[in-house]
Short mmCIF file of C-alpha atoms in Angstrom, two decimals:
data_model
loop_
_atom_site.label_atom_id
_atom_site.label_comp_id
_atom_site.label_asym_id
_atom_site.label_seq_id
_atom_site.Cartn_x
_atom_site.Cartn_y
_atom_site.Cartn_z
CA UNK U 14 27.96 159.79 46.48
CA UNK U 15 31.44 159.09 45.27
CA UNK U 16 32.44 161.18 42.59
CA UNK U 17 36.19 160.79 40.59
CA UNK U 18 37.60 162.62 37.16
CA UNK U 19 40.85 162.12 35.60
CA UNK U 20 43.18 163.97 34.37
CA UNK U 21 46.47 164.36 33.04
CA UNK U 22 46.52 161.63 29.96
CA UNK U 23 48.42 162.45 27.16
CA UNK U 24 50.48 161.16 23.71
CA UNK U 25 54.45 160.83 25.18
CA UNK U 26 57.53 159.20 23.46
CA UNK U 27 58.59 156.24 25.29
CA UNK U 28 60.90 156.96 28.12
CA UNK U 29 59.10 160.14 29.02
CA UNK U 30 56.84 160.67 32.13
CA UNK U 31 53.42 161.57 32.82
CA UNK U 32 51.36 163.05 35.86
CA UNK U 33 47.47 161.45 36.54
CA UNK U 34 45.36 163.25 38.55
CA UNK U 35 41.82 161.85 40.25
CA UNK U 36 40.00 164.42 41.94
CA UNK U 37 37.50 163.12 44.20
CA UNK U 38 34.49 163.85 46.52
CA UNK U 39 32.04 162.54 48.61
CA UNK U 40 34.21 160.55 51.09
CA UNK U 41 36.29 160.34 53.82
CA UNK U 42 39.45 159.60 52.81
CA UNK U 43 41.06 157.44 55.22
CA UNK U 44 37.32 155.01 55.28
CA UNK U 45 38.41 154.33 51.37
CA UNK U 46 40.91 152.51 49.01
CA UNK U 47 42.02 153.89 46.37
CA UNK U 48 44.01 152.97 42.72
CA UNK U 49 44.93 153.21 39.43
CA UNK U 50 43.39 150.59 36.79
CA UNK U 51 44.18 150.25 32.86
CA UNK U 52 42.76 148.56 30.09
CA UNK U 53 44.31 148.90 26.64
CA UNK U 54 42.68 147.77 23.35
CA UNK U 55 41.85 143.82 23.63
CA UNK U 56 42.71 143.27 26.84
CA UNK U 57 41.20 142.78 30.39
CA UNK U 58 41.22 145.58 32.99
CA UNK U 59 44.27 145.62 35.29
CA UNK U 60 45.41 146.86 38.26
CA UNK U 61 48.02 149.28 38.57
CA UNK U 62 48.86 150.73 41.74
CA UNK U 63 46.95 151.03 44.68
CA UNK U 64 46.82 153.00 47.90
CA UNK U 65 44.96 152.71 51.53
CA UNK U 66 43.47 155.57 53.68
CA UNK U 67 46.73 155.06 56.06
CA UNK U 68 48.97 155.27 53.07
CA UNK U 69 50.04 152.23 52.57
CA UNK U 70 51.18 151.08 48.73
CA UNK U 71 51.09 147.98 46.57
CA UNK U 72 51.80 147.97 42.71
CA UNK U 73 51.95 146.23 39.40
CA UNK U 74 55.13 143.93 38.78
CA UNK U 75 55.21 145.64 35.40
CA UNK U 76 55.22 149.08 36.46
CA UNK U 77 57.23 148.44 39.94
CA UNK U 78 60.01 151.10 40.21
CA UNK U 79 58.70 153.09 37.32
CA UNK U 80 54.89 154.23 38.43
CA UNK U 81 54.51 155.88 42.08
CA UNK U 82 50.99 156.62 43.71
CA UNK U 83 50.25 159.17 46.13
CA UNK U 84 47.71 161.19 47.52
CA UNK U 85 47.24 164.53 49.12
CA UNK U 86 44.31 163.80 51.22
CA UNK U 87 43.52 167.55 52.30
CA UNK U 88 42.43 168.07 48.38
CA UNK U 89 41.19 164.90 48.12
CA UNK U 90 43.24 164.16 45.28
CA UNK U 91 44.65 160.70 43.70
CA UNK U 92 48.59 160.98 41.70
CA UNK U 93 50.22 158.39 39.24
CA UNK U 94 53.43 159.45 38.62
CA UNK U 95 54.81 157.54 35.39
CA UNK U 96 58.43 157.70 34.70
CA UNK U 97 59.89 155.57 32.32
CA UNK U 98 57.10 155.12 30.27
CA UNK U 99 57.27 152.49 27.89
CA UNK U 100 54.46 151.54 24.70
CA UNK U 101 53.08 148.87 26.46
CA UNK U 102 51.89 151.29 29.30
CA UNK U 103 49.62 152.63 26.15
CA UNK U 104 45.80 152.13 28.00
CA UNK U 105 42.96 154.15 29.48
CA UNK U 106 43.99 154.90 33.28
CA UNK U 107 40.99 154.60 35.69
CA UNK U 108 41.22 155.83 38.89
CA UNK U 109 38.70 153.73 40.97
CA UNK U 110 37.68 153.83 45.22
CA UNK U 111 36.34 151.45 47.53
CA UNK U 112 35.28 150.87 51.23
CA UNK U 113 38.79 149.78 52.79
CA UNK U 114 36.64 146.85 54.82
CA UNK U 115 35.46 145.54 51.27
CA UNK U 116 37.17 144.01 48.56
CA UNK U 117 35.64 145.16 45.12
CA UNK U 118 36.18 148.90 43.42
CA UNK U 119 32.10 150.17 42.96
CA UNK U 120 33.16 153.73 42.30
CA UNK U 121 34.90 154.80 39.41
CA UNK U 122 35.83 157.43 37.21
CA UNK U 123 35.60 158.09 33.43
CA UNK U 124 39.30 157.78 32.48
CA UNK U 125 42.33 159.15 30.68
CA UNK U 126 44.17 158.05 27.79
CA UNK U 127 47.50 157.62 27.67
CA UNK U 128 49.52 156.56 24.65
CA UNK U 129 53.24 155.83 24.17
CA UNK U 130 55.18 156.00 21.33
#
């Protein structure tokens, strides 16, 4: 079993930064994909940034050059580091995994809430 929690949401002013944190267990980290989803009031889910078990990054046009993901795989732990943050960033933050080999996220956390100003 795939387990993930959150952490690190908050209430920033826009232009400040934030650190998410996604604790996980129950895998091997270099069989999974990981990211970062957000869905903000009235809107659909969307992807943020994501990360495979080799390390390799994709992101967001809207959060390109502002958001990085990492991961420190020997704590099996997920980052988000948002600089720059602006009020349209203002969602929940999921972090979510998968099997690299398929395409859709089945394991997913509870979420954080962040909220610019």
């Amino acid at each position: 079993h795939v387990q993930l929690v959150e952490s690190g949401g908050g209430s920033v002013q826009a232009g400040g930064s934030l650190r998410l944190s996604c604790a996980s267990s129950g895998y091997t980290s270099s069989s999974y994909c990981m990211g970062w989803f957000r869905q903000a009031p009235g809107k659909e889910r969307e992807g943020v940034a994501v990360i495979a078990g080799e390390g390799f990054t994709t992101y967001a046009d809207s959060v390109k050059g502002r958001f990085t993901i990492s991961k420190d795989s020997a704590k099996n732990t997920l980052y988000l580091q948002m600089n720059s943050l602006k009020p349209e960033d203002t969602a929940m933050y999921y972090c979510a995994a998968r099997l690299c080999i398929r395409y859709a996220y089945n394991y997913w956390g509870q979420g954080t809430q962040v909220t610019v100003s």
